[in-house]
XYZ file of C-alpha atoms in Angstrom:
528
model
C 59.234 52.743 105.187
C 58.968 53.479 101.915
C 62.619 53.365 99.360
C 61.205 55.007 96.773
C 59.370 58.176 97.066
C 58.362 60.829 94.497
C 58.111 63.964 96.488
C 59.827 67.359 96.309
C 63.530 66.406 97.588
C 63.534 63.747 94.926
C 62.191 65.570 92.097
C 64.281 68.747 93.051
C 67.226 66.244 93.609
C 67.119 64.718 90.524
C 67.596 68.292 88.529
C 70.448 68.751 91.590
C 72.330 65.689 90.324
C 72.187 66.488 86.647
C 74.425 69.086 87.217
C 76.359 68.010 90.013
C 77.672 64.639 88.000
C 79.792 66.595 85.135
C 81.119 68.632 88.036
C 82.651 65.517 89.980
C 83.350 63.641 87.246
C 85.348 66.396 85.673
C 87.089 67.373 88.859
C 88.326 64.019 88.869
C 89.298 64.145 85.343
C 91.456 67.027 85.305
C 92.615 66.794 88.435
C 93.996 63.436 87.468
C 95.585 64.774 83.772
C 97.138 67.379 86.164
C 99.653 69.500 83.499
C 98.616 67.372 80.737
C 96.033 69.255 80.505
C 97.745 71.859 78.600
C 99.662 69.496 76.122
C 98.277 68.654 72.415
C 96.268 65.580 71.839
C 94.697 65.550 75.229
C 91.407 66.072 74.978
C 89.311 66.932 78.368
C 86.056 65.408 76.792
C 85.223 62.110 75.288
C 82.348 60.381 74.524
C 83.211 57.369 76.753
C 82.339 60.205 79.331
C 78.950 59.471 79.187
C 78.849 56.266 80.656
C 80.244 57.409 83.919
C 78.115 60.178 83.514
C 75.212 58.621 83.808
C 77.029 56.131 86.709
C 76.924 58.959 88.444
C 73.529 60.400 87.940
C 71.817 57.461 89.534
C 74.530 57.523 92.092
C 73.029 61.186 93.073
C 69.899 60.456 92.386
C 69.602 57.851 94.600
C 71.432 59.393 97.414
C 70.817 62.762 97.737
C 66.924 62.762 98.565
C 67.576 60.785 101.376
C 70.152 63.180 102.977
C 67.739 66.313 102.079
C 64.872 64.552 103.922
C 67.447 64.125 106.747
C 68.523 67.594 106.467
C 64.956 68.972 106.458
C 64.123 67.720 109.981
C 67.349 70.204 111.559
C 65.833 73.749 111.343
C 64.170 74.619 114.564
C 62.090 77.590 116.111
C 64.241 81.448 116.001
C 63.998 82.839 119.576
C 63.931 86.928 118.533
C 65.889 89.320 120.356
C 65.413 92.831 120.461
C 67.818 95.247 121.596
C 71.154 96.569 120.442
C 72.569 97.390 123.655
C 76.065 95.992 123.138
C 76.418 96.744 119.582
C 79.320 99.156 120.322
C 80.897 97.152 122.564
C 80.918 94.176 120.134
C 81.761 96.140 117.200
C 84.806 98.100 119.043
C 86.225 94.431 120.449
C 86.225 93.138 116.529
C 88.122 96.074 115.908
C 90.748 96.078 118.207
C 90.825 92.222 117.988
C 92.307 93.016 114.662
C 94.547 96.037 115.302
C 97.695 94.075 116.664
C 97.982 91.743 113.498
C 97.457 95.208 111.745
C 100.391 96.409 113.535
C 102.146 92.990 112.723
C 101.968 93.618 108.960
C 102.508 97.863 109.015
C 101.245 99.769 107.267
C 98.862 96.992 105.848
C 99.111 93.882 104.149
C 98.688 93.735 100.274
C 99.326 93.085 96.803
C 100.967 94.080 94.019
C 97.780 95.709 92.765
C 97.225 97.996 95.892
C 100.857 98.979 94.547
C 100.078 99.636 91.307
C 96.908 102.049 92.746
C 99.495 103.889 95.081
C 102.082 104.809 92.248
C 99.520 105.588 89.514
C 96.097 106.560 91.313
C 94.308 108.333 88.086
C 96.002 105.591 85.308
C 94.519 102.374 87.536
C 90.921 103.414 86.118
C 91.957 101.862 83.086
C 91.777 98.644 85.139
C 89.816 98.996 88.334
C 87.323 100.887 89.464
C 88.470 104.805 90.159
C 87.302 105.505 93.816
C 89.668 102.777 95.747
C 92.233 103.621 93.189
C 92.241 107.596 94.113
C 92.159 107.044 98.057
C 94.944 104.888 98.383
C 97.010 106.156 95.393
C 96.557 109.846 96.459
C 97.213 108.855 99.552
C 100.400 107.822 99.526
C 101.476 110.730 97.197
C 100.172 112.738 100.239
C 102.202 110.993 102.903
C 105.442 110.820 100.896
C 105.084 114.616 100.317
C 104.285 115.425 104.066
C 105.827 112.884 105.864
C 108.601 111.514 103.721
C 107.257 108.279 103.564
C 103.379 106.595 102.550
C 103.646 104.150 105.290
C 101.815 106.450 108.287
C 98.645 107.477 105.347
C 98.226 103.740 104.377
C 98.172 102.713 107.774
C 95.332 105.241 108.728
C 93.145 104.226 105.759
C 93.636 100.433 106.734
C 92.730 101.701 110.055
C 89.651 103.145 108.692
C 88.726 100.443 106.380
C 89.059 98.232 108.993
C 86.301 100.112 111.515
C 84.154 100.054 108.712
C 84.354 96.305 107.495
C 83.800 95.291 111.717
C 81.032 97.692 111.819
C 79.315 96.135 108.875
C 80.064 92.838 109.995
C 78.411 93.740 113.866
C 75.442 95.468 112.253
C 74.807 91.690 110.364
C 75.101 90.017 113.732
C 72.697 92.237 115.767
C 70.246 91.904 112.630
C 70.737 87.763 112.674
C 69.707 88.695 116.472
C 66.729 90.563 116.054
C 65.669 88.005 113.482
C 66.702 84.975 114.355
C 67.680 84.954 118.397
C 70.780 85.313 119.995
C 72.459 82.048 119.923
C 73.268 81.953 116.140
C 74.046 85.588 116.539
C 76.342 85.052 118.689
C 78.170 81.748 116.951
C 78.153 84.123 113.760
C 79.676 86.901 115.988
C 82.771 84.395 117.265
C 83.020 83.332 113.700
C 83.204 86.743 112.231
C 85.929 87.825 114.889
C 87.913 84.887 115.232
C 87.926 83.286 112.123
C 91.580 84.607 110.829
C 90.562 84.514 107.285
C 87.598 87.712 108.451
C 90.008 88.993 109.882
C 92.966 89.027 107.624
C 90.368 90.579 104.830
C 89.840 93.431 106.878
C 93.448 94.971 107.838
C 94.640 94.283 103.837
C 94.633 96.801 101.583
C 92.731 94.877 99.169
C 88.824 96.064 97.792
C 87.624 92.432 98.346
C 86.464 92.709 102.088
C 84.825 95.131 101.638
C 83.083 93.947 98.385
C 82.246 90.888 100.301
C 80.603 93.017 103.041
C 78.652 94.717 100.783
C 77.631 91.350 98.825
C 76.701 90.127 102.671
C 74.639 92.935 102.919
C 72.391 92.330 99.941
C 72.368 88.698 101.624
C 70.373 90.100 104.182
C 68.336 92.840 102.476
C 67.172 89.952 100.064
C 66.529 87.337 103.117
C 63.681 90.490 104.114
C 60.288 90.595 102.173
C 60.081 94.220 103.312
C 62.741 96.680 104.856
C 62.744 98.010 108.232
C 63.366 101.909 109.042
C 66.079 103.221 106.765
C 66.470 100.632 104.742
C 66.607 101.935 101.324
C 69.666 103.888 102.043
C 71.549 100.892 103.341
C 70.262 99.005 100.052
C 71.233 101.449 98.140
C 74.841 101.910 99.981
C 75.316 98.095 99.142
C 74.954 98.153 95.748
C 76.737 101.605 95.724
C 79.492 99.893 96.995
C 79.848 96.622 94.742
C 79.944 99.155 91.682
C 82.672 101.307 93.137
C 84.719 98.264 94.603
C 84.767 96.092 91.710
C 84.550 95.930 88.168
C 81.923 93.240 87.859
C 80.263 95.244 90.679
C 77.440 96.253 88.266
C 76.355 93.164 86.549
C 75.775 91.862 90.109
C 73.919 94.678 91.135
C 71.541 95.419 88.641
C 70.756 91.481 88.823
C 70.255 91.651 92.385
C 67.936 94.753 92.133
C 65.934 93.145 89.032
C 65.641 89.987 90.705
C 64.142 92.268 94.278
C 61.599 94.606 92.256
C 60.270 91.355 90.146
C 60.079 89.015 93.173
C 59.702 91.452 96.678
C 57.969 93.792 95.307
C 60.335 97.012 95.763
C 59.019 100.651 96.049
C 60.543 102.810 93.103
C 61.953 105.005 95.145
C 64.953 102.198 95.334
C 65.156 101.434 91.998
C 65.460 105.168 91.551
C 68.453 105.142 94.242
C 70.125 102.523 92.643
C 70.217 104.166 89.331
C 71.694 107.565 91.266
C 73.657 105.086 92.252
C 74.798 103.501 89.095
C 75.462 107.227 88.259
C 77.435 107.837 90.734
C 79.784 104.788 90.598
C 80.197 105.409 86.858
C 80.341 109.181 85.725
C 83.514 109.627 87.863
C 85.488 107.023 86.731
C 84.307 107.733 82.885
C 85.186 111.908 83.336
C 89.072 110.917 84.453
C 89.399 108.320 81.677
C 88.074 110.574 79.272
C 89.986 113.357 80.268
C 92.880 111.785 79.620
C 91.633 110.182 76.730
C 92.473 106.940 78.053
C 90.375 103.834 77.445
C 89.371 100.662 80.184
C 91.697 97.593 78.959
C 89.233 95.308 76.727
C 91.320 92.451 77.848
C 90.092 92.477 81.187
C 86.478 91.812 79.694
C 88.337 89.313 77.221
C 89.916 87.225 79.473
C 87.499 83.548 78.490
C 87.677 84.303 74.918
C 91.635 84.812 74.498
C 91.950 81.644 76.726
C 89.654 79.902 74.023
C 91.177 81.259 71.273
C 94.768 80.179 73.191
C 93.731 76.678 73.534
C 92.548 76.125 70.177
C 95.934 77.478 68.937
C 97.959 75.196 71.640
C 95.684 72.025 70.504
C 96.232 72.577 66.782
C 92.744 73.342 65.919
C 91.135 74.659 63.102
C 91.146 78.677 62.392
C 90.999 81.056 59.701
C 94.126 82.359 57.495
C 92.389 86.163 58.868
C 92.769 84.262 63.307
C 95.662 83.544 62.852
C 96.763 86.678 61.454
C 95.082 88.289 64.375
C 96.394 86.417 66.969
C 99.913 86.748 65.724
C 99.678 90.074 65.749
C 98.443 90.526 69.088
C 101.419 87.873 70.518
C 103.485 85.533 68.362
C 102.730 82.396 68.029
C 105.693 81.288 69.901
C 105.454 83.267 72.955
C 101.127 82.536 72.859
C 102.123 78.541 73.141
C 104.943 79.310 75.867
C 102.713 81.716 78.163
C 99.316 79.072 78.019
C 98.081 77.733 81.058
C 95.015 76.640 81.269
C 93.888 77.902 84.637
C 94.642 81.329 83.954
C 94.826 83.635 80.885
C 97.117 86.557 82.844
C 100.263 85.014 81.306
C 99.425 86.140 77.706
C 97.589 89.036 78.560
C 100.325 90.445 80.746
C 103.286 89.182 78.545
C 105.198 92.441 77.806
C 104.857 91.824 74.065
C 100.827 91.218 74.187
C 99.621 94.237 72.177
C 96.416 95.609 74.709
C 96.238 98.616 72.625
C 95.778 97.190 69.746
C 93.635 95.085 70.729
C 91.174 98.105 72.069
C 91.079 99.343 68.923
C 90.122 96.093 67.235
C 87.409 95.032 69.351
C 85.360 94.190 65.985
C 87.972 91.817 64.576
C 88.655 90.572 67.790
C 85.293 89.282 68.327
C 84.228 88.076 64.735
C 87.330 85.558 65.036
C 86.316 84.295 68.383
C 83.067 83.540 66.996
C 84.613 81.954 63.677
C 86.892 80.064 65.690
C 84.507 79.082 68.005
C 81.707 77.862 65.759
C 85.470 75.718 63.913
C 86.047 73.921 67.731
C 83.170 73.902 70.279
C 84.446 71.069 72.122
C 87.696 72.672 72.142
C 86.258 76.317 73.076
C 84.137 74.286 75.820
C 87.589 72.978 77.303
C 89.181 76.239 77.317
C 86.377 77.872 79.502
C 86.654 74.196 81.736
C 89.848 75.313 82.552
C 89.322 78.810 82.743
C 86.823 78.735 85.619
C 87.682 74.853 87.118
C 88.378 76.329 90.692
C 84.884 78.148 90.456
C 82.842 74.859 89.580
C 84.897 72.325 91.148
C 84.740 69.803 94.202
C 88.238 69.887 95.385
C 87.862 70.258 99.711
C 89.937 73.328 99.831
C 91.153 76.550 98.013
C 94.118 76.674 96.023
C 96.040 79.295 97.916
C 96.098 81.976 95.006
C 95.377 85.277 96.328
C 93.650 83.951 99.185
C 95.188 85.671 101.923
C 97.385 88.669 102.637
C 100.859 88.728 104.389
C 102.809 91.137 102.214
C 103.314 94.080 104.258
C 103.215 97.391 101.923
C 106.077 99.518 104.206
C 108.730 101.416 101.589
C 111.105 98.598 102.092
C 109.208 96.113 101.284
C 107.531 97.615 98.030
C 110.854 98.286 96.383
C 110.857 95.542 94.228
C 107.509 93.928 94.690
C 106.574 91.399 91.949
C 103.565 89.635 91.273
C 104.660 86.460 93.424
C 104.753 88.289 96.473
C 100.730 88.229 96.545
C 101.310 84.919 98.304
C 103.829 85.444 100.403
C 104.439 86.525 104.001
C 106.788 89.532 104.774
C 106.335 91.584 107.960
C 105.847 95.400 108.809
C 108.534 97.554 109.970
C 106.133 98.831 112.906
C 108.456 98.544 116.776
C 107.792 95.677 117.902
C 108.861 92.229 119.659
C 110.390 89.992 116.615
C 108.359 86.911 118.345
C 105.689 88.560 118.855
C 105.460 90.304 115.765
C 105.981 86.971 113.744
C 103.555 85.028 115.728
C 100.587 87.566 114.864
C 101.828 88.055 110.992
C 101.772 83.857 110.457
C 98.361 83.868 112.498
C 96.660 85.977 110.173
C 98.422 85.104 107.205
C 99.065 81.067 107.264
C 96.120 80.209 109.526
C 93.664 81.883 106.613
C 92.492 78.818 104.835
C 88.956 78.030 103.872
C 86.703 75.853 101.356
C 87.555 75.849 97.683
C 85.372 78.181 96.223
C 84.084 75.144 93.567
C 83.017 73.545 96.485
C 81.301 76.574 98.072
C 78.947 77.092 94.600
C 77.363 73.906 95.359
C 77.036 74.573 98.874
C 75.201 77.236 98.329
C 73.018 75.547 95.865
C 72.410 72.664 98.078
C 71.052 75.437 100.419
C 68.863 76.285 97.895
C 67.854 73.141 97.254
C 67.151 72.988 100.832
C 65.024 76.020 101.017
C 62.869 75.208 97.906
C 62.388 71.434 99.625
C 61.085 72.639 103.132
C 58.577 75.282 102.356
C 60.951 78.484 102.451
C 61.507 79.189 98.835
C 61.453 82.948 99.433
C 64.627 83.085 101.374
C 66.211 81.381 98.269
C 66.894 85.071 96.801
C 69.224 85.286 99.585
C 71.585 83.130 97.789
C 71.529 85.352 94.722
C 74.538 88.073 95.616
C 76.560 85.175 95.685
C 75.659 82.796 92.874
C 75.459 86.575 90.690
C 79.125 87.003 91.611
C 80.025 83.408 90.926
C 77.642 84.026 87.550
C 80.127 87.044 86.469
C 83.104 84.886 87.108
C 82.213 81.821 85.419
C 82.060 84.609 82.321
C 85.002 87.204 82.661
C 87.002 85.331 85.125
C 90.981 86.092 84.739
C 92.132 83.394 87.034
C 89.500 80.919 88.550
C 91.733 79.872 91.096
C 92.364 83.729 93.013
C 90.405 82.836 95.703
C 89.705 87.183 96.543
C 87.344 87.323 93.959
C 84.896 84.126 95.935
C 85.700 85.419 99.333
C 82.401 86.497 99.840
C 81.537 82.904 100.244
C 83.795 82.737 104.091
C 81.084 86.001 104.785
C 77.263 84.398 102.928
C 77.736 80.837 104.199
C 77.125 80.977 107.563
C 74.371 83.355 106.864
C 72.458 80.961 104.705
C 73.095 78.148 107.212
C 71.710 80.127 109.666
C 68.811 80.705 108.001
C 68.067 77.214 106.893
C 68.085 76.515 110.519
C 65.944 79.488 111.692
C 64.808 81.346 109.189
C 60.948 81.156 108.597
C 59.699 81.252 105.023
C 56.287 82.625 104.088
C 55.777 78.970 103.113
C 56.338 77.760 106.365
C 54.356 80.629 108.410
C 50.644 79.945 106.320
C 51.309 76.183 107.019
């Protein structure tokens, strides 16, 4: 047996563990200067760096082709199954599995940005996307007016929301069936309805679950070299619905549709769809903003470069007479030094004196003295985005428990005096029922929803690549791409790395691209 051997896994391993060293050696870095991180004089990267750097490389290097050759021999033979006959059955028990920790949490759990939809359903365009925004906000101005209180409405769109997200999530199972047999489908099944995290996702009042269906959905449609009966209309209602559900919706979508007409040869007909779709997602939205002659919140696009710019000003590095004039303008100094953290940006861009309009009307400026600034201190512009987007590039084994899961129960008590904090906090519905019971099913769903950090989850999923492009099935490797494009827009815009919402999608495309590593069949494999 040979040690040494210069095939695919240790070529492709080799590019692997170039990347994969600065990520664990700067986990353990930061993690290690823990809060020091934000004080002047301490400096994230050194040149002594390198040597452990390179420690590391050959530490990868020499491990990791191993392990993929061991990895390679799992996959086995898919047994296909035809037949939906207990689709509706399946999908109607993950529905009602759900409805009781509904109940728990009446009218739905939530956050304080569901709130912010409900109380000002045309204004949240300026910072989400109009369509969730309008259904729940509207609403609850419907239920209050009829019923005296919003509670009844925002249960029966929960309700709704939830039927669809189990639906989606059944119609995935009974397609892993037909494709790849009926035991993963039904492990995926038991994982999709039992899992409390899938479950939580779907009774909140949140966009994310369903974003994450929708991102699952392209999973599959991508996994496909050609589409089945009806598929264009499901593509298109996928990508239809990451534009209307989030605001990096679009970027993702028009990456996953280039990436399908280059590489799978798509019919135009869907690249026409999506751009009726693209319409659709975006004309609305534009007409109410307009109308009102309001204007989307440039900080929300901003969020990397004001945390550069903020960590240049914290470390006492070099800027122009014209930044600093800027920046003081925008926040003083004082209050820009006293809101910095470097794992999220929202604390200057929400302080009360942070001047957003101002800064949408000086976009220019803005921009010019990032890029001074930035050309003045690249290492220091480099640590600032480090920070930014550590929990999206990270190794630590679990998430961070920001925004992760939903407890918050949005009745009219409750949402009073809801602040911020309360996104991570449990608080139960006012819906008749046992106390013990009640509790029991709201810390179920609520503290038993824990899963991988989402750092860790990136290189998962590019292991799995690595995987696929190692045993002859590199044209299932596109599957990976609604994930590592949503990962892509939040290693660029992210607010707060560490919100675990925005990588949930990740708890939904993992077991899908485990199961096919194990049972998929690449065109590779099949003209072996």
């Amino acid at each position: 047996m040979k040690l040494f051997r210069w095939d695919v896994p240790c070529r492709a391993s080799l590019v692997f563990s170039l990347f994969l060293s600065p990520a664990a050696m700067y986990t353990y870095k930061i993690d290690c200067m823990g809060d020091k991180v934000a004080e002047a004089g301490n400096e994230i990267l050194a040149l002594q760096d390198g040597f452990i750097l390179l420690l590391l490389f050959i530490l990868f290097a020499a491990v990791l082709p191993p392990f993929v050759r061991l990895c390679l021999t799992m996959p086995r033979s898919s047994e296909k199954s035809r037949g939906r006959r207990l689709f509706w059955p399946a999908f109607f028990f993950m529905a009602f599995w759900q409805l009781p920790f509904l109940l728990a949490l009446y009218p739905a759990p939530g956050m304080n940005d569901t709130l912010f939809m409900m109380e000002n359903p045309l204004y949240g365009g300026v910072q989400f996307p109009w369509l969730y925004s309008l259904v729940y906000g509207y609403g609850a101005l419907l239920g209050k007016h009829l019923l005296g209180s919003r509670e009844p409405v925002i249960f029966l769109l929960s309700l709704g929301q939830l039927f669809l997200y189990a639906y989606g999530l059944t119609r995935i199972v009974f397609h892993v069936k037909e494709r790849q047999g009926e035991v993963p489908a039904l492990l995926l099944y038991f994982y999709f309805t039992f899992l409390p995290m899938v479950g939580n996702y779907g009774i909140a009042a949140v966009r994310d679950g369903l974003f994450s269906l929708a991102l699952a959905g392209c999973m599959v449609f991508m996994a496909e070299e050609t589409g089945g009966r009806g598929t264009s209309i499901f593509w298109s209602l996928s990508l239809l619905s990451l534009m209307l559900l989030r605001s990096n919706g679009f970027f993702i979508a028009a990456m996953v549709m280039l990436v399908s007409l280059v590489l799978q040869k798509r019919s135009r007909k869907e690249a026409v769809l999506f751009l009726l779709a693209a319409a659709l997602a975006f004309v609305p939205g534009k007409a109410i903003l307009s109308y009102h002659d309001w204007q989307p919140l440039f900080q929300e696009s901003m969020a990397i470069p004001l945390q550069q710019m903020g960590r240049v000003l914290v470390m006492g590095g070099s800027r122009s007479e014209e930044t600093i004039e800027l920046m003081n303008h925008l926040l003083p100094e004082e209050k820009w030094k006293k809101d910095y953290s470097p794992a999220t940006v929202d604390f200057v861009k929400w302080d009360d004196d942070f001047k957003r309009n101002d800064l949408n009307r000086e976009k220019g400026a803005f921009l010019l003295a990032w890029l001074d600034t930035g050309i003045r201190n690249p290492g220091l512009y480099m640590e600032g985005w480090m920070t930014e987007t550590y929990a999206l590039w990270n190794l630590d084994p679990l998430d961070h428990g920001v925004q992760s899961r939903f407890g918050w129960a949005l009745s009219d008590e409750n949402t009073k005096h809801m602040v911020p904090s309360d996104n991570d906090m449990l608080a139960l519905g006012d819906f008749p029922m046992p106390f013990g019971l009640k509790s029991f099913l709201g810390n179920y769903t609520y503290s038993g929803s824990h899963f991988l950090g989402s750092g860790l989850c990136l290189w998962i999923t590019l292991f799995f690549c690595l995987l696929f492009y190692c045993g002859g099935k590199k044209d299932l490797i596109p599957a990976a791409l609604p994930l590592l494009a949503n990962t892509l827009t939040l290693l660029v815009s992210t607010p707060a790395s560490a919100v675990f919402r925005y990588s949930f999608a990740y708890v939904l495309g993992l077991p899908l691209l485990f199961i096919l590593f194990l049972y998929g069949n690449g065109e590779d494999e099949k003209h072996r």
